[in-house]
PDB file of C-alpha atoms in Angstrom:
ATOM      1  CA  MET I   1      11.925  10.206 -19.505  1.00  0.00           C
ATOM      2  CA  ASP I   2      15.250  10.726 -21.304  1.00  0.00           C
ATOM      3  CA  THR I   3      15.777   8.410 -24.277  1.00  0.00           C
ATOM      4  CA  LEU I   4      18.841   6.227 -23.888  1.00  0.00           C
ATOM      5  CA  THR I   5      21.405   6.071 -26.721  1.00  0.00           C
ATOM      6  CA  PRO I   6      24.732   4.262 -27.144  1.00  0.00           C
ATOM      7  CA  LEU I   7      26.409   7.458 -25.918  1.00  0.00           C
ATOM      8  CA  ASP I   8      24.912   6.814 -22.502  1.00  0.00           C
ATOM      9  CA  ALA I   9      27.739   4.345 -21.851  1.00  0.00           C
ATOM     10  CA  GLY I  10      29.954   7.402 -21.398  1.00  0.00           C
ATOM     11  CA  LEU I  11      27.780   9.066 -18.768  1.00  0.00           C
ATOM     12  CA  ILE I  12      29.403   9.988 -15.492  1.00  0.00           C
ATOM     13  CA  PRO I  13      27.913   8.121 -12.485  1.00  0.00           C
ATOM     14  CA  ALA I  14      25.954  11.115 -11.198  1.00  0.00           C
ATOM     15  CA  GLU I  15      24.202  11.610 -14.528  1.00  0.00           C
ATOM     16  CA  ARG I  16      23.467   7.891 -14.933  1.00  0.00           C
ATOM     17  CA  GLN I  17      22.067   7.776 -11.402  1.00  0.00           C
ATOM     18  CA  ARG I  18      19.824  10.740 -12.154  1.00  0.00           C
ATOM     19  CA  LEU I  19      18.393   8.889 -15.134  1.00  0.00           C
ATOM     20  CA  LEU I  20      18.003   5.687 -13.101  1.00  0.00           C
ATOM     21  CA  LEU I  21      16.146   7.566 -10.389  1.00  0.00           C
ATOM     22  CA  GLN I  22      13.929   9.230 -12.974  1.00  0.00           C
ATOM     23  CA  ARG I  23      13.030   5.852 -14.458  1.00  0.00           C
ATOM     24  CA  ILE I  24      12.280   4.349 -11.031  1.00  0.00           C
ATOM     25  CA  GLU I  25      10.027   7.288 -10.141  1.00  0.00           C
ATOM     26  CA  GLN I  26       8.148   6.938 -13.436  1.00  0.00           C
ATOM     27  CA  ASP I  27       7.871   3.141 -13.710  1.00  0.00           C
ATOM     28  CA  GLY I  28       7.888   2.263 -10.021  1.00  0.00           C
ATOM     29  CA  ARG I  29      10.790  -0.182 -10.226  1.00  0.00           C
ATOM     30  CA  ILE I  30      13.837  -1.097 -12.268  1.00  0.00           C
ATOM     31  CA  ALA I  31      15.584  -4.370 -13.059  1.00  0.00           C
ATOM     32  CA  SER I  32      19.381  -4.329 -12.921  1.00  0.00           C
ATOM     33  CA  VAL I  33      19.726  -6.611 -15.970  1.00  0.00           C
ATOM     34  CA  GLN I  34      17.594  -4.394 -18.207  1.00  0.00           C
ATOM     35  CA  ALA I  35      19.199  -1.196 -16.912  1.00  0.00           C
ATOM     36  CA  ALA I  36      22.652  -2.564 -17.704  1.00  0.00           C
ATOM     37  CA  LEU I  37      21.546  -3.237 -21.286  1.00  0.00           C
ATOM     38  CA  ASP I  38      19.896   0.168 -21.649  1.00  0.00           C
ATOM     39  CA  PHE I  39      22.928   2.060 -20.363  1.00  0.00           C
ATOM     40  CA  ALA I  40      25.488  -0.244 -22.049  1.00  0.00           C
ATOM     41  CA  VAL I  41      27.319  -0.844 -18.769  1.00  0.00           C
ATOM     42  CA  SER I  42      27.859  -3.876 -16.548  1.00  0.00           C
ATOM     43  CA  GLU I  43      25.324  -5.115 -13.988  1.00  0.00           C
ATOM     44  CA  ASP I  44      27.945  -4.455 -11.302  1.00  0.00           C
ATOM     45  CA  THR I  45      28.000  -0.801 -12.344  1.00  0.00           C
ATOM     46  CA  ILE I  46      24.208  -0.586 -12.105  1.00  0.00           C
ATOM     47  CA  ARG I  47      24.250  -2.334  -8.725  1.00  0.00           C
ATOM     48  CA  ARG I  48      26.760   0.229  -7.441  1.00  0.00           C
ATOM     49  CA  ASP I  49      24.575   3.048  -8.768  1.00  0.00           C
ATOM     50  CA  LEU I  50      21.507   1.598  -7.043  1.00  0.00           C
ATOM     51  CA  LYS I  51      23.456   1.158  -3.809  1.00  0.00           C
ATOM     52  CA  ASP I  52      24.486   4.815  -3.929  1.00  0.00           C
ATOM     53  CA  LEU I  53      20.872   5.877  -4.511  1.00  0.00           C
ATOM     54  CA  ALA I  54      19.644   3.630  -1.691  1.00  0.00           C
ATOM     55  CA  ASP I  55      22.324   4.895   0.694  1.00  0.00           C
ATOM     56  CA  ALA I  56      21.109   8.418  -0.081  1.00  0.00           C
ATOM     57  CA  GLY I  57      17.591   7.362   0.920  1.00  0.00           C
ATOM     58  CA  LEU I  58      16.161   7.866  -2.575  1.00  0.00           C
ATOM     59  CA  ILE I  59      15.124   4.284  -3.477  1.00  0.00           C
ATOM     60  CA  GLU I  60      14.529   0.840  -1.950  1.00  0.00           C
ATOM     61  CA  ARG I  61      16.854  -1.905  -3.169  1.00  0.00           C
ATOM     62  CA  VAL I  62      15.308  -5.327  -3.766  1.00  0.00           C
ATOM     63  CA  HIS I  63      16.627  -8.551  -5.255  1.00  0.00           C
ATOM     64  CA  GLY I  64      17.407  -7.895  -8.918  1.00  0.00           C
ATOM     65  CA  GLY I  65      16.805  -4.156  -8.882  1.00  0.00           C
ATOM     66  CA  ALA I  66      15.089  -1.368  -6.964  1.00  0.00           C
ATOM     67  CA  LEU I  67      11.692   0.127  -6.066  1.00  0.00           C
ATOM     68  CA  ARG I  68      10.448   3.626  -5.404  1.00  0.00           C
ATOM     69  CA  LYS I  69      11.107   4.910  -1.894  1.00  0.00           C
ATOM     70  CA  LEU I  70       8.281   4.439   0.592  1.00  0.00           C
ATOM     71  CA  ARG I  71       7.083   7.860   1.745  1.00  0.00           C
ATOM     72  CA  SER I  72       4.295   6.729   4.076  1.00  0.00           C
ATOM     73  CA  SER I  73       4.564   7.471   7.793  1.00  0.00           C
ATOM     74  CA  HIS I  74       3.447   5.110  10.563  1.00  0.00           C
ATOM     75  CA  ARG I  75       1.950   8.055  12.464  1.00  0.00           C
ATOM     76  CA  PHE I  76      -1.800   8.172  11.872  1.00  0.00           C
ATOM     77  CA  ASP I  77      -2.031  11.929  12.434  1.00  0.00           C
ATOM     78  CA  ARG I  78       0.653  12.638   9.828  1.00  0.00           C
ATOM     79  CA  ARG I  79      -1.081  10.443   7.269  1.00  0.00           C
ATOM     80  CA  LEU I  80      -4.512  11.898   7.896  1.00  0.00           C
ATOM     81  CA  ASN I  81      -4.143  14.985   5.686  1.00  0.00           C
ATOM     82  CA  SER I  82      -1.952  13.343   3.042  1.00  0.00           C
ATOM     83  CA  ASN I  83      -3.700  12.712  -0.311  1.00  0.00           C
ATOM     84  CA  GLU I  84      -7.022  13.420   1.402  1.00  0.00           C
ATOM     85  CA  SER I  85      -9.042  14.032  -1.780  1.00  0.00           C
ATOM     86  CA  GLN I  86      -7.717  10.845  -3.406  1.00  0.00           C
ATOM     87  CA  LYS I  87      -8.564   8.804  -0.318  1.00  0.00           C
ATOM     88  CA  LYS I  88     -12.105  10.184  -0.290  1.00  0.00           C
ATOM     89  CA  GLN I  89     -12.531   9.161  -3.927  1.00  0.00           C
ATOM     90  CA  LEU I  90     -11.224   5.644  -3.283  1.00  0.00           C
ATOM     91  CA  ALA I  91     -13.531   5.321  -0.274  1.00  0.00           C
ATOM     92  CA  ALA I  92     -16.561   6.526  -2.240  1.00  0.00           C
ATOM     93  CA  TYR I  93     -15.865   3.901  -4.913  1.00  0.00           C
ATOM     94  CA  ALA I  94     -15.463   1.191  -2.259  1.00  0.00           C
ATOM     95  CA  LEU I  95     -19.064   1.669  -1.102  1.00  0.00           C
ATOM     96  CA  ARG I  96     -20.165  -0.524  -4.023  1.00  0.00           C
ATOM     97  CA  PHE I  97     -18.667  -3.579  -2.308  1.00  0.00           C
ATOM     98  CA  LEU I  98     -21.049  -3.201   0.639  1.00  0.00           C
ATOM     99  CA  GLN I  99     -24.339  -5.091   0.779  1.00  0.00           C
ATOM    100  CA  PRO I 100     -27.102  -4.899   3.399  1.00  0.00           C
ATOM    101  CA  GLY I 101     -26.455  -6.998   6.476  1.00  0.00           C
ATOM    102  CA  MET I 102     -22.734  -7.493   5.852  1.00  0.00           C
ATOM    103  CA  VAL I 103     -20.148  -7.791   8.611  1.00  0.00           C
ATOM    104  CA  VAL I 104     -17.307  -5.469   7.591  1.00  0.00           C
ATOM    105  CA  LEU I 105     -13.847  -5.302   9.160  1.00  0.00           C
ATOM    106  CA  LEU I 106     -12.167  -1.900   8.796  1.00  0.00           C
ATOM    107  CA  ASP I 107      -8.451  -2.127   9.512  1.00  0.00           C
ATOM    108  CA  GLN I 108      -6.643   0.975  10.791  1.00  0.00           C
ATOM    109  CA  SER I 109      -6.016   3.152   7.771  1.00  0.00           C
ATOM    110  CA  THR I 110      -6.697   6.772   6.904  1.00  0.00           C
ATOM    111  CA  SER I 111      -8.395   5.617   3.678  1.00  0.00           C
ATOM    112  CA  ASN I 112     -10.621   3.355   5.769  1.00  0.00           C
ATOM    113  CA  LEU I 113     -11.415   6.308   8.026  1.00  0.00           C
ATOM    114  CA  MET I 114     -12.692   8.121   4.928  1.00  0.00           C
ATOM    115  CA  LEU I 115     -14.779   5.039   4.163  1.00  0.00           C
ATOM    116  CA  ALA I 116     -16.219   4.970   7.703  1.00  0.00           C
ATOM    117  CA  ARG I 117     -17.309   8.584   7.264  1.00  0.00           C
ATOM    118  CA  GLN I 118     -19.301   7.612   4.146  1.00  0.00           C
ATOM    119  CA  LEU I 119     -20.846   4.313   5.302  1.00  0.00           C
ATOM    120  CA  PRO I 120     -24.481   3.828   4.299  1.00  0.00           C
ATOM    121  CA  VAL I 121     -26.918   3.866   7.205  1.00  0.00           C
ATOM    122  CA  ASP I 122     -30.069   1.778   7.693  1.00  0.00           C
ATOM    123  CA  THR I 123     -28.573  -1.183   5.821  1.00  0.00           C
ATOM    124  CA  GLY I 124     -27.884  -3.383   8.833  1.00  0.00           C
ATOM    125  CA  LEU I 125     -24.104  -3.274   8.516  1.00  0.00           C
ATOM    126  CA  THR I 126     -21.968  -4.532  11.362  1.00  0.00           C
ATOM    127  CA  VAL I 127     -18.619  -2.730  11.549  1.00  0.00           C
ATOM    128  CA  ILE I 128     -15.593  -4.238  13.300  1.00  0.00           C
ATOM    129  CA  THR I 129     -12.433  -2.196  13.818  1.00  0.00           C
ATOM    130  CA  SER I 130      -9.313  -1.908  15.944  1.00  0.00           C
ATOM    131  CA  SER I 131      -9.167   1.860  15.383  1.00  0.00           C
ATOM    132  CA  PRO I 132     -10.863   4.220  17.857  1.00  0.00           C
ATOM    133  CA  ASP I 133     -10.940   6.924  15.160  1.00  0.00           C
ATOM    134  CA  ILE I 134     -12.810   4.641  12.761  1.00  0.00           C
ATOM    135  CA  ALA I 135     -15.131   3.443  15.540  1.00  0.00           C
ATOM    136  CA  VAL I 136     -16.128   7.022  16.395  1.00  0.00           C
ATOM    137  CA  ALA I 137     -16.592   7.883  12.702  1.00  0.00           C
ATOM    138  CA  ALA I 138     -18.875   4.856  12.214  1.00  0.00           C
ATOM    139  CA  LEU I 139     -20.933   5.797  15.272  1.00  0.00           C
ATOM    140  CA  ASP I 140     -21.151   9.425  14.130  1.00  0.00           C
ATOM    141  CA  ARG I 141     -22.333   8.170  10.753  1.00  0.00           C
ATOM    142  CA  GLY I 142     -25.178   6.279  12.444  1.00  0.00           C
ATOM    143  CA  ILE I 143     -23.934   2.693  12.295  1.00  0.00           C
ATOM    144  CA  GLY I 144     -25.851   0.850  15.011  1.00  0.00           C
ATOM    145  CA  LYS I 145     -23.778  -2.334  15.182  1.00  0.00           C
ATOM    146  CA  LEU I 146     -20.143  -1.766  16.085  1.00  0.00           C
ATOM    147  CA  VAL I 147     -17.589  -4.225  17.474  1.00  0.00           C
ATOM    148  CA  MET I 148     -14.399  -2.726  18.879  1.00  0.00           C
ATOM    149  CA  ILE I 149     -11.261  -4.875  18.892  1.00  0.00           C
ATOM    150  CA  GLY I 150      -9.520  -4.057  22.155  1.00  0.00           C
ATOM    151  CA  GLY I 151      -5.978  -4.180  23.429  1.00  0.00           C
ATOM    152  CA  VAL I 152      -3.060  -1.852  23.947  1.00  0.00           C
ATOM    153  CA  ILE I 153      -3.442   1.264  21.779  1.00  0.00           C
ATOM    154  CA  ASP I 154      -0.322   2.098  19.779  1.00  0.00           C
ATOM    155  CA  PRO I 155       0.025   5.922  19.895  1.00  0.00           C
ATOM    156  CA  GLN I 156       1.671   5.935  16.459  1.00  0.00           C
ATOM    157  CA  SER I 157      -1.034   4.041  14.553  1.00  0.00           C
ATOM    158  CA  ARG I 158      -3.810   4.910  17.058  1.00  0.00           C
ATOM    159  CA  SER I 159      -5.010   1.326  16.871  1.00  0.00           C
ATOM    160  CA  ALA I 160      -5.251  -1.696  19.159  1.00  0.00           C
ATOM    161  CA  SER I 161      -2.417  -4.202  18.903  1.00  0.00           C
ATOM    162  CA  GLY I 162      -0.821  -7.077  20.770  1.00  0.00           C
ATOM    163  CA  ALA I 163      -1.903 -10.540  21.864  1.00  0.00           C
ATOM    164  CA  GLY I 164      -5.344  -9.470  23.042  1.00  0.00           C
ATOM    165  CA  ALA I 165      -6.262  -7.998  19.673  1.00  0.00           C
ATOM    166  CA  LEU I 166      -4.895 -11.039  17.828  1.00  0.00           C
ATOM    167  CA  GLU I 167      -6.949 -13.379  20.004  1.00  0.00           C
ATOM    168  CA  GLN I 168     -10.157 -11.474  19.268  1.00  0.00           C
ATOM    169  CA  VAL I 169      -9.553 -11.451  15.503  1.00  0.00           C
ATOM    170  CA  ALA I 170      -9.106 -15.241  15.533  1.00  0.00           C
ATOM    171  CA  TYR I 171     -12.810 -15.624  16.359  1.00  0.00           C
ATOM    172  CA  LEU I 172     -14.083 -13.241  13.670  1.00  0.00           C
ATOM    173  CA  LYS I 173     -15.598 -14.273  10.336  1.00  0.00           C
ATOM    174  CA  PRO I 174     -16.324 -10.984   8.514  1.00  0.00           C
ATOM    175  CA  ASP I 175     -17.676 -10.831   4.986  1.00  0.00           C
ATOM    176  CA  LEU I 176     -15.192  -8.137   3.967  1.00  0.00           C
ATOM    177  CA  CYS I 177     -11.890  -6.884   5.288  1.00  0.00           C
ATOM    178  CA  PHE I 178     -10.703  -3.486   4.112  1.00  0.00           C
ATOM    179  CA  LEU I 179      -6.988  -3.921   4.697  1.00  0.00           C
ATOM    180  CA  GLY I 180      -4.669  -0.994   5.391  1.00  0.00           C
ATOM    181  CA  ALA I 181      -1.324  -0.963   3.573  1.00  0.00           C
ATOM    182  CA  CYS I 182       1.802   1.173   3.892  1.00  0.00           C
ATOM    183  CA  ALA I 183       3.292  -0.217   0.677  1.00  0.00           C
ATOM    184  CA  VAL I 184       2.134  -2.467  -2.157  1.00  0.00           C
ATOM    185  CA  ASP I 185       4.067  -4.300  -4.848  1.00  0.00           C
ATOM    186  CA  PRO I 186       3.061  -7.314  -7.007  1.00  0.00           C
ATOM    187  CA  ILE I 187       6.260  -9.148  -6.025  1.00  0.00           C
ATOM    188  CA  GLU I 188       6.921  -7.873  -2.493  1.00  0.00           C
ATOM    189  CA  GLY I 189       3.223  -8.006  -1.542  1.00  0.00           C
ATOM    190  CA  VAL I 190       1.363  -5.830   0.959  1.00  0.00           C
ATOM    191  CA  THR I 191       3.864  -4.552   3.525  1.00  0.00           C
ATOM    192  CA  VAL I 192       3.849  -2.257   6.568  1.00  0.00           C
ATOM    193  CA  VAL I 193       6.402  -0.492   8.752  1.00  0.00           C
ATOM    194  CA  ASP I 194       5.500  -2.087  12.112  1.00  0.00           C
ATOM    195  CA  HIS I 195       5.939  -5.746  13.133  1.00  0.00           C
ATOM    196  CA  ASP I 196       2.887  -5.982  15.438  1.00  0.00           C
ATOM    197  CA  ASP I 197       0.723  -4.157  12.913  1.00  0.00           C
ATOM    198  CA  ALA I 198       1.728  -6.701  10.254  1.00  0.00           C
ATOM    199  CA  ARG I 199       0.717  -9.618  12.514  1.00  0.00           C
ATOM    200  CA  LEU I 200      -2.718  -8.141  13.208  1.00  0.00           C
ATOM    201  CA  LYS I 201      -3.371  -7.260   9.576  1.00  0.00           C
ATOM    202  CA  ARG I 202      -2.328 -10.771   8.541  1.00  0.00           C
ATOM    203  CA  ALA I 203      -4.868 -12.254  10.942  1.00  0.00           C
ATOM    204  CA  MET I 204      -7.577  -9.895   9.687  1.00  0.00           C
ATOM    205  CA  ALA I 205      -6.999 -10.824   6.057  1.00  0.00           C
ATOM    206  CA  ALA I 206      -7.017 -14.533   6.906  1.00  0.00           C
ATOM    207  CA  ALA I 207     -10.323 -14.213   8.801  1.00  0.00           C
ATOM    208  CA  ALA I 208     -12.328 -12.498   6.044  1.00  0.00           C
ATOM    209  CA  ARG I 209     -14.158 -14.048   3.116  1.00  0.00           C
ATOM    210  CA  SER I 210     -12.899 -11.256   0.855  1.00  0.00           C
ATOM    211  CA  THR I 211     -10.054  -8.762   1.270  1.00  0.00           C
ATOM    212  CA  ILE I 212      -9.904  -5.321  -0.338  1.00  0.00           C
ATOM    213  CA  ALA I 213      -7.151  -2.699  -0.200  1.00  0.00           C
ATOM    214  CA  LEU I 214      -7.656   1.006  -0.920  1.00  0.00           C
ATOM    215  CA  VAL I 215      -4.265   2.176  -2.185  1.00  0.00           C
ATOM    216  CA  THR I 216      -3.231   5.676  -3.216  1.00  0.00           C
ATOM    217  CA  GLY I 217      -0.827   5.827  -6.154  1.00  0.00           C
ATOM    218  CA  ASP I 218       2.190   6.850  -4.081  1.00  0.00           C
ATOM    219  CA  LYS I 219       2.138   3.466  -2.296  1.00  0.00           C
ATOM    220  CA  LEU I 220       2.364   1.381  -5.488  1.00  0.00           C
ATOM    221  CA  ASP I 221       5.706  -0.297  -6.204  1.00  0.00           C
ATOM    222  CA  THR I 222       7.082   0.464  -2.753  1.00  0.00           C
ATOM    223  CA  ARG I 223       8.161  -1.822   0.081  1.00  0.00           C
ATOM    224  CA  ALA I 224       8.085  -1.644   3.880  1.00  0.00           C
ATOM    225  CA  PRO I 225       9.985  -4.014   6.216  1.00  0.00           C
ATOM    226  CA  TYR I 226       7.147  -6.396   7.223  1.00  0.00           C
ATOM    227  CA  GLN I 227       4.939  -8.385   4.871  1.00  0.00           C
ATOM    228  CA  VAL I 228       1.236  -8.719   5.596  1.00  0.00           C
ATOM    229  CA  THR I 229       0.245 -10.883   2.644  1.00  0.00           C
ATOM    230  CA  PRO I 230       1.359 -11.744  -0.891  1.00  0.00           C
ATOM    231  CA  PHE I 231      -0.296  -9.382  -3.336  1.00  0.00           C
ATOM    232  CA  ALA I 232      -2.096 -12.233  -5.129  1.00  0.00           C
ATOM    233  CA  ASP I 233      -3.959 -13.061  -1.891  1.00  0.00           C
ATOM    234  CA  LEU I 234      -5.956  -9.821  -2.178  1.00  0.00           C
ATOM    235  CA  ASP I 235      -9.312 -10.099  -3.907  1.00  0.00           C
ATOM    236  CA  HIS I 236      -9.577  -6.445  -4.941  1.00  0.00           C
ATOM    237  CA  MET I 237      -7.385  -3.353  -5.040  1.00  0.00           C
ATOM    238  CA  VAL I 238      -8.906   0.086  -5.519  1.00  0.00           C
ATOM    239  CA  THR I 239      -6.351   2.634  -6.702  1.00  0.00           C
ATOM    240  CA  GLU I 240      -5.903   5.824  -8.698  1.00  0.00           C
ATOM    241  CA  ALA I 241      -6.405   5.771 -12.457  1.00  0.00           C
ATOM    242  CA  GLY I 242      -3.667   8.322 -13.092  1.00  0.00           C
ATOM    243  CA  GLY I 243      -0.748   5.949 -12.533  1.00  0.00           C
ATOM    244  CA  SER I 244       1.801   4.864 -15.115  1.00  0.00           C
ATOM    245  CA  ASN I 245       0.541   2.223 -17.567  1.00  0.00           C
ATOM    246  CA  THR I 246       3.767   0.318 -16.964  1.00  0.00           C
ATOM    247  CA  ILE I 247       3.028   0.150 -13.244  1.00  0.00           C
ATOM    248  CA  LEU I 248      -0.637  -0.731 -13.584  1.00  0.00           C
ATOM    249  CA  GLN I 249      -0.022  -3.501 -16.122  1.00  0.00           C
ATOM    250  CA  ARG I 250       2.013  -5.465 -13.569  1.00  0.00           C
ATOM    251  CA  TYR I 251      -0.943  -5.378 -11.173  1.00  0.00           C
ATOM    252  CA  ASN I 252      -3.435  -6.346 -13.880  1.00  0.00           C
ATOM    253  CA  ASP I 253      -1.319  -9.436 -14.572  1.00  0.00           C
ATOM    254  CA  SER I 254      -1.466 -10.554 -10.921  1.00  0.00           C
ATOM    255  CA  GLY I 255      -4.947 -12.058 -10.926  1.00  0.00           C
ATOM    256  CA  VAL I 256      -6.197  -9.506  -8.367  1.00  0.00           C
ATOM    257  CA  GLU I 257      -9.189  -7.491  -9.574  1.00  0.00           C
ATOM    258  CA  ILE I 258      -7.929  -3.913 -10.024  1.00  0.00           C
ATOM    259  CA  HIS I 259     -10.391  -1.010  -9.809  1.00  0.00           C
ATOM    260  CA  LEU I 260      -9.199   2.339 -11.141  1.00  0.00           C
ATOM    261  CA  VAL I 261     -10.827   5.490  -9.761  1.00  0.00           C
TER     262      VAL I 261
END
């Protein structure tokens, strides 16, 4: 990243915004107060710069600053081939959380689909899911105990949703919930792009004894419109080791156990 000097106070807006965007992409977020000090300009100037960047669709504005732009799609088929190798690695690591005889809830998520394809057989696992894709993958893997959460299937997420699905989740008591996430931030929490999806995920997390999220690096320090849970309510997050130290330190300070793969 470019090193800021007192001369940066004389930058034209376009150049200052380029540097702001570069910092947000590298560190995941930026605080308006600190940026104003670094660039030797007023907070109002920084706020205008961030508004311009947000209006251009390059960042997400939040109270006191900005986050990286969420690039995740709600469409399951579009997400399926995105970061596939990273998702497989996260899923392979997540196998260590599984113990014989556990009841495991797999939320709709392409990372969780990778996990379903690697589930250990002959260990007496019971798999619960709202995703037909994950259900088929678990059956193909040889899982003998499968519970399908029913309801109206959303063609975008390819998962059950609505009142019927919520009612079924209310009676579940799984050992583990692998929670899908569109965006994750230590302040904004786990967020998603769909209102009904957020409600179902919230119920899933509340039902489980332990909640784990498999999160590729591009989802860190981003925000979607609907919160599922505060970040601190997760028990574990499995993510990529190659992220910025500045980003990862904020998650280490949250109290959630962070696993780097």
